[in-house]
Amino acid sequence: MNYKLINLDIKGDRRGKLISLEGNQNVPFDIKRVYYIFDTLPDEERGKHAHKNLEQIIIAIDGACQMVLDDGKKQEKVWLNTPEKGLYIGKNMWREMRHFSYGCKLMVLASDHYNPEEYIRDYDEFLKEVNG
Ligand code: T46
């Protein structure tokens, strides 16, 4: 499975906590794009696609959601519920996002600019791509 949960290093003191994310340091790629997802709804699912080459780190800055990760052979579920962990997802991984808590906010760091051509949005096509 081409994903991992990364424990982010926390700079904390009595004033609160701070996490710094740096390309090619604690983020394992050059960061070319940042986007965030907010005003999510518990009954609405997102994702349902894979990327041919894109690498990303997803962080639940606030609230929680469930990520379903699928490499075409097996499926695993991960809860994102703390800003202290980042979910790295590499290429050729089908992902779905569901069970958003009200007010959940996700921040996503991406290894490349937005390119809709690079998405695989059809699950059967994804299976062909990864399983041949
Ligand atoms: C991913 C998951 C975690 C842009 O114009 N620029 C962008 O950089 C992105 C990411 C999206 N968009 C447009 C395309 C759609 O019209 O924003 C709209 C919503 O995008 P999408 O339906 O792809 O959103 P999600 O939440 O299903 O997926 C997103 C990312 O697209 C995807 O790469 O891994 O978040």
PDB file of C-alpha atoms and ligand atoms in Angstrom:
ATOM      1  CA  MET A   1       0.000   0.000   0.000  1.00  0.00           C
ATOM      2  CA  ASN A   2       1.515   3.261  -1.121  1.00  0.00           C
ATOM      3  CA  TYR A   3       0.494   5.350   1.882  1.00  0.00           C
ATOM      4  CA  LYS A   4       1.696   6.029   5.407  1.00  0.00           C
ATOM      5  CA  LEU A   5       0.659   8.032   8.438  1.00  0.00           C
ATOM      6  CA  ILE A   6       3.450  10.395   9.404  1.00  0.00           C
ATOM      7  CA  ASN A   7       3.842  11.704  12.951  1.00  0.00           C
ATOM      8  CA  LEU A   8       4.626  15.395  12.582  1.00  0.00           C
ATOM      9  CA  ASP A   9       7.177  16.993  14.866  1.00  0.00           C
ATOM     10  CA  ILE A  10       5.429  19.401  17.256  1.00  0.00           C
ATOM     11  CA  LYS A  11       7.083  22.565  18.471  1.00  0.00           C
ATOM     12  CA  GLY A  12       5.045  23.089  21.614  1.00  0.00           C
ATOM     13  CA  ASP A  13       5.344  25.391  24.570  1.00  0.00           C
ATOM     14  CA  ARG A  14       2.941  26.910  27.098  1.00  0.00           C
ATOM     15  CA  ARG A  15       1.456  29.126  24.357  1.00  0.00           C
ATOM     16  CA  GLY A  16       0.315  26.228  22.218  1.00  0.00           C
ATOM     17  CA  LYS A  17       1.614  24.045  19.422  1.00  0.00           C
ATOM     18  CA  LEU A  18       3.194  24.694  16.041  1.00  0.00           C
ATOM     19  CA  ILE A  19       3.989  22.274  13.230  1.00  0.00           C
ATOM     20  CA  SER A  20       6.213  23.225  10.333  1.00  0.00           C
ATOM     21  CA  LEU A  21       6.039  21.425   6.987  1.00  0.00           C
ATOM     22  CA  GLU A  22       8.990  21.684   4.635  1.00  0.00           C
ATOM     23  CA  GLY A  23       9.401  20.236   1.167  1.00  0.00           C
ATOM     24  CA  ASN A  24      11.987  17.464   0.904  1.00  0.00           C
ATOM     25  CA  GLN A  25      12.406  17.554   4.692  1.00  0.00           C
ATOM     26  CA  ASN A  26       9.466  16.196   6.708  1.00  0.00           C
ATOM     27  CA  VAL A  27       7.373  16.301   3.491  1.00  0.00           C
ATOM     28  CA  PRO A  28       8.932  13.734   1.141  1.00  0.00           C
ATOM     29  CA  PHE A  29       8.523  15.807  -2.043  1.00  0.00           C
ATOM     30  CA  ASP A  30       8.790  19.337  -3.393  1.00  0.00           C
ATOM     31  CA  ILE A  31       5.547  21.141  -2.465  1.00  0.00           C
ATOM     32  CA  LYS A  32       4.072  22.693  -5.624  1.00  0.00           C
ATOM     33  CA  ARG A  33       0.484  23.245  -4.472  1.00  0.00           C
ATOM     34  CA  VAL A  34      -1.515  23.637  -1.273  1.00  0.00           C
ATOM     35  CA  TYR A  35      -5.290  23.427  -1.090  1.00  0.00           C
ATOM     36  CA  TYR A  36      -7.786  23.037   1.695  1.00  0.00           C
ATOM     37  CA  ILE A  37     -11.186  21.484   1.998  1.00  0.00           C
ATOM     38  CA  PHE A  38     -13.770  22.971   4.359  1.00  0.00           C
ATOM     39  CA  ASP A  39     -17.543  23.329   4.870  1.00  0.00           C
ATOM     40  CA  THR A  40     -17.707  19.546   4.510  1.00  0.00           C
ATOM     41  CA  LEU A  41     -20.868  17.556   5.284  1.00  0.00           C
ATOM     42  CA  PRO A  42     -21.152  14.217   7.131  1.00  0.00           C
ATOM     43  CA  ASP A  43     -23.286  12.582   4.424  1.00  0.00           C
ATOM     44  CA  GLU A  44     -21.196  13.705   1.457  1.00  0.00           C
ATOM     45  CA  GLU A  45     -18.318  11.583   0.200  1.00  0.00           C
ATOM     46  CA  ARG A  46     -15.342  13.005  -1.680  1.00  0.00           C
ATOM     47  CA  GLY A  47     -12.379  11.631  -3.548  1.00  0.00           C
ATOM     48  CA  LYS A  48     -13.213   8.397  -5.416  1.00  0.00           C
ATOM     49  CA  HIS A  49     -10.229   8.667  -7.675  1.00  0.00           C
ATOM     50  CA  ALA A  50      -6.535   7.864  -7.948  1.00  0.00           C
ATOM     51  CA  HIS A  51      -3.596   9.804  -9.306  1.00  0.00           C
ATOM     52  CA  LYS A  52      -1.177   8.502 -11.913  1.00  0.00           C
ATOM     53  CA  ASN A  53       1.809  10.379 -10.467  1.00  0.00           C
ATOM     54  CA  LEU A  54       0.756  12.873  -7.823  1.00  0.00           C
ATOM     55  CA  GLU A  55       1.959  12.531  -4.237  1.00  0.00           C
ATOM     56  CA  GLN A  56       0.105  14.274  -1.447  1.00  0.00           C
ATOM     57  CA  ILE A  57       0.009  14.764   2.308  1.00  0.00           C
ATOM     58  CA  ILE A  58      -3.402  15.286   3.869  1.00  0.00           C
ATOM     59  CA  ILE A  59      -3.767  16.786   7.340  1.00  0.00           C
ATOM     60  CA  ALA A  60      -6.973  17.172   9.329  1.00  0.00           C
ATOM     61  CA  ILE A  61      -6.311  20.665  10.656  1.00  0.00           C
ATOM     62  CA  ASP A  62      -9.659  20.549  12.452  1.00  0.00           C
ATOM     63  CA  GLY A  63     -12.248  17.804  12.943  1.00  0.00           C
ATOM     64  CA  ALA A  64     -12.106  14.314  11.521  1.00  0.00           C
ATOM     65  CA  CYS A  65     -12.872  12.183   8.502  1.00  0.00           C
ATOM     66  CA  GLN A  66     -12.321   8.630   7.378  1.00  0.00           C
ATOM     67  CA  MET A  67     -10.020   7.895   4.447  1.00  0.00           C
ATOM     68  CA  VAL A  68     -10.480   4.679   2.497  1.00  0.00           C
ATOM     69  CA  LEU A  69      -7.292   3.640   0.706  1.00  0.00           C
ATOM     70  CA  ASP A  70      -7.225   0.993  -1.970  1.00  0.00           C
ATOM     71  CA  ASP A  71      -4.299  -0.272  -4.046  1.00  0.00           C
ATOM     72  CA  GLY A  72      -6.460  -2.462  -6.289  1.00  0.00           C
ATOM     73  CA  LYS A  73      -5.795  -5.553  -4.185  1.00  0.00           C
ATOM     74  CA  LYS A  74      -6.881  -4.552  -0.723  1.00  0.00           C
ATOM     75  CA  GLN A  75      -8.605  -1.739   1.079  1.00  0.00           C
ATOM     76  CA  GLU A  76      -7.670  -0.101   4.370  1.00  0.00           C
ATOM     77  CA  LYS A  77      -9.411   2.590   6.401  1.00  0.00           C
ATOM     78  CA  VAL A  78      -7.627   5.350   8.302  1.00  0.00           C
ATOM     79  CA  TRP A  79      -9.124   8.070  10.499  1.00  0.00           C
ATOM     80  CA  LEU A  80      -7.678  11.530  10.159  1.00  0.00           C
ATOM     81  CA  ASN A  81      -8.533  13.249  13.415  1.00  0.00           C
ATOM     82  CA  THR A  82      -5.520  15.238  14.563  1.00  0.00           C
ATOM     83  CA  PRO A  83      -3.343  17.981  13.075  1.00  0.00           C
ATOM     84  CA  GLU A  84      -0.383  16.116  14.566  1.00  0.00           C
ATOM     85  CA  LYS A  85      -0.402  13.442  11.814  1.00  0.00           C
ATOM     86  CA  GLY A  86      -0.137  13.695   8.054  1.00  0.00           C
ATOM     87  CA  LEU A  87      -1.400  11.043   5.674  1.00  0.00           C
ATOM     88  CA  TYR A  88       1.048  10.559   2.816  1.00  0.00           C
ATOM     89  CA  ILE A  89      -0.571   9.053  -0.291  1.00  0.00           C
ATOM     90  CA  GLY A  90       1.625   8.105  -3.240  1.00  0.00           C
ATOM     91  CA  LYS A  91       0.641   7.402  -6.807  1.00  0.00           C
ATOM     92  CA  ASN A  92      -1.820   4.741  -7.953  1.00  0.00           C
ATOM     93  CA  MET A  93      -3.852   4.689  -4.772  1.00  0.00           C
ATOM     94  CA  TRP A  94      -7.631   4.923  -4.938  1.00  0.00           C
ATOM     95  CA  ARG A  95      -8.925   7.174  -2.147  1.00  0.00           C
ATOM     96  CA  GLU A  96     -12.324   8.009  -0.757  1.00  0.00           C
ATOM     97  CA  MET A  97     -13.127  10.456   2.002  1.00  0.00           C
ATOM     98  CA  ARG A  98     -16.241  10.031   4.117  1.00  0.00           C
ATOM     99  CA  HIS A  99     -17.811  10.532   7.570  1.00  0.00           C
ATOM    100  CA  PHE A 100     -16.707  14.153   7.792  1.00  0.00           C
ATOM    101  CA  SER A 101     -17.328  15.733  11.165  1.00  0.00           C
ATOM    102  CA  TYR A 102     -19.111  19.096  10.996  1.00  0.00           C
ATOM    103  CA  GLY A 103     -16.528  21.786  10.384  1.00  0.00           C
ATOM    104  CA  CYS A 104     -13.803  19.335   9.359  1.00  0.00           C
ATOM    105  CA  LYS A 105     -10.969  21.106   7.591  1.00  0.00           C
ATOM    106  CA  LEU A 106      -8.355  19.253   5.567  1.00  0.00           C
ATOM    107  CA  MET A 107      -5.165  20.820   4.327  1.00  0.00           C
ATOM    108  CA  VAL A 108      -3.459  19.066   1.424  1.00  0.00           C
ATOM    109  CA  LEU A 109       0.111  19.489   0.194  1.00  0.00           C
ATOM    110  CA  ALA A 110       0.690  18.265  -3.339  1.00  0.00           C
ATOM    111  CA  SER A 111       3.797  17.430  -5.355  1.00  0.00           C
ATOM    112  CA  ASP A 112       2.468  19.040  -8.528  1.00  0.00           C
ATOM    113  CA  HIS A 113       0.162  21.663  -9.986  1.00  0.00           C
ATOM    114  CA  TYR A 114      -3.482  20.817 -10.594  1.00  0.00           C
ATOM    115  CA  ASN A 115      -3.933  18.650 -13.680  1.00  0.00           C
ATOM    116  CA  PRO A 116      -7.357  17.039 -14.225  1.00  0.00           C
ATOM    117  CA  GLU A 117      -5.816  14.762 -16.916  1.00  0.00           C
ATOM    118  CA  GLU A 118      -3.769  13.074 -14.260  1.00  0.00           C
ATOM    119  CA  TYR A 119      -6.801  11.757 -12.320  1.00  0.00           C
ATOM    120  CA  ILE A 120      -8.210   8.249 -12.729  1.00  0.00           C
ATOM    121  CA  ARG A 121     -11.880   8.659 -11.831  1.00  0.00           C
ATOM    122  CA  ASP A 122     -13.189   5.302 -13.020  1.00  0.00           C
ATOM    123  CA  TYR A 123     -12.605   2.382 -10.612  1.00  0.00           C
ATOM    124  CA  ASP A 124     -12.435  -0.271 -13.368  1.00  0.00           C
ATOM    125  CA  GLU A 125      -9.869   1.814 -15.232  1.00  0.00           C
ATOM    126  CA  PHE A 126      -7.896   2.107 -11.983  1.00  0.00           C
ATOM    127  CA  LEU A 127      -7.940  -1.691 -11.546  1.00  0.00           C
ATOM    128  CA  LYS A 128      -6.647  -2.138 -15.104  1.00  0.00           C
ATOM    129  CA  GLU A 129      -3.885   0.407 -14.488  1.00  0.00           C
ATOM    130  CA  VAL A 130      -2.613  -1.254 -11.290  1.00  0.00           C
ATOM    131  CA  ASN A 131      -3.339  -4.927 -11.969  1.00  0.00           C
ATOM    132  CA  GLY A 132      -2.701  -4.999 -15.692  1.00  0.00           C
TER     133      GLY A 132
HETATM  134  C1  T46 B   1      -7.416  14.388  -3.608  1.00  0.00           C
HETATM  135  C2  T46 B   1      -8.379  14.645  -2.497  1.00  0.00           C
HETATM  136  C3  T46 B   1      -7.772  14.386  -1.140  1.00  0.00           C
HETATM  137  C4  T46 B   1      -9.091  22.774  -8.654  1.00  0.00           C
HETATM  138  O1  T46 B   1      -9.508  23.615  -9.461  1.00  0.00           O
HETATM  139  N1  T46 B   1      -7.797  22.812  -8.231  1.00  0.00           N
HETATM  140  C5  T46 B   1      -7.295  21.910  -7.336  1.00  0.00           C
HETATM  141  O2  T46 B   1      -6.107  21.996  -6.981  1.00  0.00           O
HETATM  142  C6  T46 B   1      -8.172  20.885  -6.838  1.00  0.00           C
HETATM  143  C7  T46 B   1      -7.648  19.857  -5.840  1.00  0.00           C
HETATM  144  C8  T46 B   1      -9.475  20.880  -7.259  1.00  0.00           C
HETATM  145  N2  T46 B   1      -9.915  21.809  -8.141  1.00  0.00           N
HETATM  146  C9  T46 B   1     -11.345  21.793  -8.533  1.00  0.00           C
HETATM  147  C10 T46 B   1     -11.807  20.586  -9.320  1.00  0.00           C
HETATM  148  C11 T46 B   1     -13.255  20.459  -8.893  1.00  0.00           C
HETATM  149  O3  T46 B   1     -14.044  21.311  -9.698  1.00  0.00           O
HETATM  150  O4  T46 B   1     -12.109  21.785  -7.314  1.00  0.00           O
HETATM  151  C12 T46 B   1     -13.276  21.008  -7.464  1.00  0.00           C
HETATM  152  C13 T46 B   1     -13.337  19.904  -6.407  1.00  0.00           C
HETATM  153  O5  T46 B   1     -12.264  18.977  -6.651  1.00  0.00           O
HETATM  154  P1  T46 B   1     -12.434  17.401  -6.426  1.00  0.00           P
HETATM  155  O6  T46 B   1     -13.800  16.963  -6.787  1.00  0.00           O
HETATM  156  O7  T46 B   1     -11.291  16.716  -7.114  1.00  0.00           O
HETATM  157  O8  T46 B   1     -12.254  17.309  -4.824  1.00  0.00           O
HETATM  158  P2  T46 B   1     -12.056  16.006  -3.926  1.00  0.00           P
HETATM  159  O9  T46 B   1     -12.202  16.474  -2.514  1.00  0.00           O
HETATM  160  O10 T46 B   1     -12.911  14.886  -4.361  1.00  0.00           O
HETATM  161  O11 T46 B   1     -10.518  15.558  -4.180  1.00  0.00           O
HETATM  162  C14 T46 B   1      -9.466  16.399  -3.752  1.00  0.00           C
HETATM  163  C15 T46 B   1      -8.346  16.399  -4.786  1.00  0.00           C
HETATM  164  O12 T46 B   1      -8.871  16.738  -6.068  1.00  0.00           O
HETATM  165  C16 T46 B   1      -7.643  15.076  -4.892  1.00  0.00           C
HETATM  166  O13 T46 B   1      -6.420  15.251  -5.582  1.00  0.00           O
HETATM  167  O14 T46 B   1      -6.576  13.512  -3.506  1.00  0.00           O
HETATM  168  O15 T46 B   1      -8.944  15.974  -2.506  1.00  0.00           O
END
